[in-house]
Short mmCIF file of C-alpha atoms in Angstrom, two decimals:
data_model
loop_
_atom_site.label_atom_id
_atom_site.label_comp_id
_atom_site.label_asym_id
_atom_site.label_seq_id
_atom_site.Cartn_x
_atom_site.Cartn_y
_atom_site.Cartn_z
CA UNK A 1 2.94 88.85 146.02
CA UNK A 2 0.54 87.24 143.56
CA UNK A 3 -2.38 85.29 144.96
CA UNK A 4 -4.71 82.64 143.42
CA UNK A 5 -6.63 85.41 141.62
CA UNK A 6 -3.42 86.52 139.90
CA UNK A 7 -2.61 83.39 137.99
CA UNK A 8 -2.37 85.35 134.68
CA UNK A 9 0.44 87.48 136.15
CA UNK A 10 3.98 86.27 135.29
CA UNK A 11 6.77 86.41 137.93
CA UNK A 12 9.65 88.94 137.06
CA UNK A 13 12.73 87.33 135.64
CA UNK A 14 14.79 87.99 138.81
CA UNK A 15 12.23 85.91 140.82
CA UNK A 16 12.25 83.08 138.25
CA UNK A 17 16.09 82.92 138.29
CA UNK A 18 16.14 82.97 142.17
CA UNK A 19 13.62 80.11 142.36
CA UNK A 20 15.54 78.04 139.74
CA UNK A 21 18.74 78.14 141.92
CA UNK A 22 17.36 76.75 145.09
CA UNK A 23 14.96 73.83 146.14
CA UNK A 24 13.88 76.12 148.93
CA UNK A 25 10.22 77.34 148.75
CA UNK A 26 10.74 80.93 147.97
CA UNK A 27 8.11 83.32 146.68
CA UNK A 28 5.52 80.57 146.25
CA UNK A 29 2.44 82.81 146.19
CA UNK A 30 -0.53 82.72 148.51
CA UNK A 31 -4.32 82.32 148.71
CA UNK A 32 -5.47 84.92 151.08
CA UNK A 33 -3.19 84.55 154.13
CA UNK A 34 -2.38 80.89 153.44
CA UNK A 35 -0.28 78.78 151.11
CA UNK A 36 -1.79 77.80 147.80
CA UNK A 37 -3.27 74.24 147.75
CA UNK A 38 -0.39 73.01 145.48
CA UNK A 39 2.27 74.31 147.95
CA UNK A 40 0.58 72.93 150.99
CA UNK A 41 0.26 69.36 149.20
CA UNK A 42 3.98 69.64 148.41
CA UNK A 43 4.96 70.37 151.90
CA UNK A 44 2.95 67.36 153.03
CA UNK A 45 4.64 65.08 150.39
CA UNK A 46 8.12 66.33 151.41
CA UNK A 47 7.27 65.70 155.12
CA UNK A 48 6.00 62.22 154.47
CA UNK A 49 9.24 61.33 152.48
CA UNK A 50 11.44 62.68 155.34
CA UNK A 51 9.52 60.58 157.92
CA UNK A 52 9.79 57.56 155.77
CA UNK A 53 13.50 58.10 155.32
CA UNK A 54 14.00 58.15 159.11
CA UNK A 55 11.70 55.23 159.88
CA UNK A 56 12.91 52.89 157.11
CA UNK A 57 14.95 49.88 157.94
CA UNK A 58 18.03 49.29 155.93
CA UNK A 59 18.04 46.13 153.69
CA UNK A 60 21.39 45.91 152.04
CA UNK A 61 20.55 43.82 149.04
CA UNK A 62 17.23 45.48 148.43
CA UNK A 63 18.54 49.02 148.62
CA UNK A 64 21.98 48.74 147.13
CA UNK A 65 21.30 45.69 144.88
CA UNK A 66 22.80 42.22 144.92
CA UNK A 67 25.25 42.98 142.27
CA UNK A 68 26.64 45.95 144.03
CA UNK A 69 26.81 44.15 147.32
CA UNK A 70 28.69 41.27 145.68
CA UNK A 71 31.09 43.46 143.70
CA UNK A 72 32.23 45.25 146.98
CA UNK A 73 31.89 42.25 149.27
CA UNK A 74 29.63 44.28 151.59
CA UNK A 75 28.43 42.86 154.82
CA UNK A 76 26.23 44.19 157.59
CA UNK A 77 27.06 44.84 161.25
CA UNK A 78 24.95 46.62 163.69
CA UNK A 79 25.20 49.03 166.71
CA UNK A 80 23.99 48.18 170.19
CA UNK A 81 20.47 49.54 169.22
CA UNK A 82 18.36 46.56 168.69
CA UNK A 83 15.45 48.37 166.92
CA UNK A 84 14.58 51.58 164.98
CA UNK A 85 12.83 52.92 168.08
CA UNK A 86 15.64 52.23 170.34
CA UNK A 87 18.02 53.88 167.81
CA UNK A 88 15.90 56.95 167.72
CA UNK A 89 15.18 57.24 171.39
CA UNK A 90 18.72 56.32 172.75
CA UNK A 91 21.39 57.77 170.63
CA UNK A 92 24.35 56.57 172.63
CA UNK A 93 23.56 52.95 171.51
CA UNK A 94 24.11 53.87 167.88
CA UNK A 95 27.73 54.91 168.81
CA UNK A 96 28.92 51.46 169.69
CA UNK A 97 28.97 48.00 168.02
CA UNK A 98 27.25 45.06 169.38
CA UNK A 99 29.64 42.42 170.71
CA UNK A 100 28.82 40.07 167.80
CA UNK A 101 29.52 42.82 165.25
CA UNK A 102 33.04 43.57 166.92
CA UNK A 103 33.85 39.95 166.42
CA UNK A 104 32.54 40.03 162.95
CA UNK A 105 34.77 42.94 162.00
CA UNK A 106 37.85 41.36 163.49
CA UNK A 107 37.28 38.27 161.55
CA UNK A 108 36.46 39.87 158.19
CA UNK A 109 38.36 43.08 158.03
CA UNK A 110 42.09 43.37 157.72
CA UNK A 111 43.38 46.22 160.13
CA UNK A 112 45.79 49.13 159.77
CA UNK A 113 44.86 50.36 156.33
CA UNK A 114 45.50 53.78 155.09
CA UNK A 115 41.67 54.22 154.50
CA UNK A 116 38.69 52.42 156.09
CA UNK A 117 35.19 53.24 154.62
CA UNK A 118 32.05 52.31 156.43
CA UNK A 119 28.43 52.93 155.44
CA UNK A 120 25.82 53.93 158.00
CA UNK A 121 22.01 54.25 157.66
CA UNK A 122 21.94 57.23 160.14
CA UNK A 123 18.79 59.22 159.83
CA UNK A 124 18.12 58.53 156.15
CA UNK A 125 18.15 55.10 154.42
CA UNK A 126 17.03 56.79 151.29
CA UNK A 127 20.25 58.85 151.16
CA UNK A 128 22.33 55.56 151.37
CA UNK A 129 20.84 53.85 148.30
CA UNK A 130 20.51 57.15 146.30
CA UNK A 131 24.21 58.22 146.90
CA UNK A 132 26.46 55.40 147.80
CA UNK A 133 26.36 53.40 144.48
CA UNK A 134 27.86 56.39 142.63
CA UNK A 135 30.18 57.52 145.44
CA UNK A 136 31.81 54.31 146.70
CA UNK A 137 33.41 53.26 143.54
CA UNK A 138 34.89 56.71 143.06
CA UNK A 139 36.44 56.70 146.48
CA UNK A 140 37.97 53.27 145.96
CA UNK A 141 39.37 54.19 142.46
CA UNK A 142 40.81 57.44 143.79
CA UNK A 143 42.32 55.98 146.93
CA UNK A 144 44.15 53.24 144.95
CA UNK A 145 45.42 55.79 142.37
CA UNK A 146 47.10 57.51 145.32
CA UNK A 147 48.61 54.21 146.41
CA UNK A 148 46.55 53.86 149.47
CA UNK A 149 45.47 50.58 151.03
CA UNK A 150 41.65 50.37 151.48
CA UNK A 151 39.97 48.15 154.11
CA UNK A 152 37.06 46.00 153.49
CA UNK A 153 33.86 48.28 153.38
CA UNK A 154 30.91 47.28 155.58
CA UNK A 155 27.54 48.68 156.27
CA UNK A 156 26.26 49.57 159.91
CA UNK A 157 22.67 49.31 160.82
CA UNK A 158 21.32 51.86 163.39
CA UNK A 159 24.50 53.91 163.09
CA UNK A 160 25.39 57.23 164.71
CA UNK A 161 28.56 59.27 163.76
CA UNK A 162 30.35 58.50 167.10
CA UNK A 163 30.73 54.91 165.99
CA UNK A 164 33.87 56.19 164.09
CA UNK A 165 35.70 55.97 167.32
CA UNK A 166 34.98 52.18 167.59
CA UNK A 167 36.00 51.71 164.05
CA UNK A 168 39.31 53.33 164.94
CA UNK A 169 39.76 51.21 168.13
CA UNK A 170 38.98 47.97 166.32
CA UNK A 171 40.54 48.42 162.84
CA UNK A 172 43.15 51.08 163.46
CA UNK A 173 43.07 52.87 159.99
CA UNK A 174 45.01 55.95 159.31
CA UNK A 175 41.84 57.68 158.18
CA UNK A 176 38.22 56.47 158.82
CA UNK A 177 35.40 57.58 156.57
CA UNK A 178 31.80 57.19 157.59
CA UNK A 179 29.21 57.61 154.72
CA UNK A 180 25.93 58.28 156.67
CA UNK A 181 22.35 59.44 155.77
CA UNK A 182 21.69 63.04 156.99
CA UNK A 183 18.63 64.01 158.87
CA UNK A 184 16.04 64.67 156.17
CA UNK A 185 14.66 68.16 155.60
CA UNK A 186 11.69 69.47 153.49
CA UNK A 187 14.04 70.12 150.53
CA UNK A 188 15.38 66.63 150.30
CA UNK A 189 15.34 63.42 152.13
CA UNK A 190 18.33 61.83 150.14
CA UNK A 191 21.34 63.88 151.35
CA UNK A 192 24.42 61.93 152.50
CA UNK A 193 27.14 63.10 154.78
CA UNK A 194 30.90 61.92 154.86
CA UNK A 195 32.56 62.16 158.27
CA UNK A 196 36.37 61.64 158.33
CA UNK A 197 38.70 61.26 161.31
CA UNK A 198 42.48 60.66 161.54
CA UNK A 199 43.24 57.62 163.80
CA UNK A 200 39.92 57.93 165.65
CA UNK A 201 39.91 56.72 169.33
CA UNK A 202 37.61 56.36 172.28
CA UNK A 203 36.83 59.79 173.72
CA UNK A 204 37.15 61.71 170.43
CA UNK A 205 34.26 64.14 169.72
CA UNK A 206 33.01 66.10 166.77
CA UNK A 207 35.89 68.42 167.27
CA UNK A 208 38.16 65.69 166.10
CA UNK A 209 36.20 65.01 162.90
CA UNK A 210 35.68 66.69 159.61
CA UNK A 211 32.50 66.76 157.57
CA UNK A 212 31.43 67.02 153.93
CA UNK A 213 27.74 67.26 153.94
CA UNK A 214 24.85 67.66 151.47
CA UNK A 215 26.04 65.03 149.08
CA UNK A 216 23.13 64.73 146.56
CA UNK A 217 22.21 65.73 143.14
CA UNK A 218 21.37 69.33 143.85
CA UNK A 219 23.97 69.67 146.48
CA UNK A 220 27.60 68.31 146.29
CA UNK A 221 27.53 65.73 143.49
CA UNK A 222 29.27 62.41 143.82
CA UNK A 223 32.32 63.32 141.62
CA UNK A 224 32.94 66.50 143.63
CA UNK A 225 32.26 64.74 146.87
CA UNK A 226 34.85 62.05 146.10
CA UNK A 227 37.47 64.64 145.26
CA UNK A 228 36.84 66.56 148.35
CA UNK A 229 36.83 63.47 150.61
CA UNK A 230 40.21 62.07 149.12
CA UNK A 231 41.85 65.49 149.30
CA UNK A 232 40.83 65.91 152.91
CA UNK A 233 42.15 62.52 153.78
CA UNK A 234 45.35 63.32 152.09
CA UNK A 235 45.60 66.50 154.11
CA UNK A 236 44.92 64.40 157.34
CA UNK A 237 47.64 62.01 156.54
CA UNK A 238 50.15 64.87 155.91
CA UNK A 239 49.00 66.83 159.10
CA UNK A 240 48.56 63.78 161.25
CA UNK A 241 45.52 65.47 162.55
CA UNK A 242 41.86 66.07 161.93
CA UNK A 243 38.88 68.12 163.18
CA UNK A 244 39.17 71.58 164.47
CA UNK A 245 43.04 71.51 163.87
CA UNK A 246 42.51 71.02 160.06
CA UNK A 247 40.84 73.30 157.57
CA UNK A 248 39.71 71.76 154.27
CA UNK A 249 41.82 73.19 151.47
CA UNK A 250 40.43 73.49 147.85
CA UNK A 251 43.34 73.13 145.37
CA UNK A 252 40.87 73.70 142.59
CA UNK A 253 37.14 74.54 142.64
CA UNK A 254 35.14 72.70 140.09
CA UNK A 255 31.41 72.43 139.38
#
């Protein structure tokens, strides 16, 4: 493998093609037994972005924009975690709504819709403001094109995936969708996940949910993610089930 003294040597074409297909740090060269300075600095930048994504507090209007918030009537509720530290150190608190938030949801959201979409900060606020503005409109348009009723979308601060169960208990949708920031890695800090559940209830686990992950520009793009989410929701409605009982079907693979 070339070292810093081999800068004049070009990589073989196959190596260039491999590196172009993935953000992973493959075949990056070395200086003696260590990373090159540029590689080491790049890793430190990526690690800092990941930490920032986890530690950031969600500000709905700042991160999504006032126009977007007003267009979709977004409002914020929160889990039982009262701070970012509590959210990170006590995960169960992120799986339940605060009492005030439960009341707010009952007042502001009409129940028993075909589809209920919620947005959660999760472990990456950066993923929410990078992906949701493109993805949410596609989901609403696609759902209405199928003749589905769609509940009022809302945003959850200090949110864990298990809060889907409480969404089901409070609003009783046929399919609940949670768009939530994924745990950041050193390849990207802006990856979003979509968790779906059919009639979620208290006591349901990950085995009762389905997941479409890696929603970002170099992963699953917004258009493809919206198609997959809506197709999976349709499968759930037909099968009256979700999770391990249901396998995502791809009627047509598109890039």
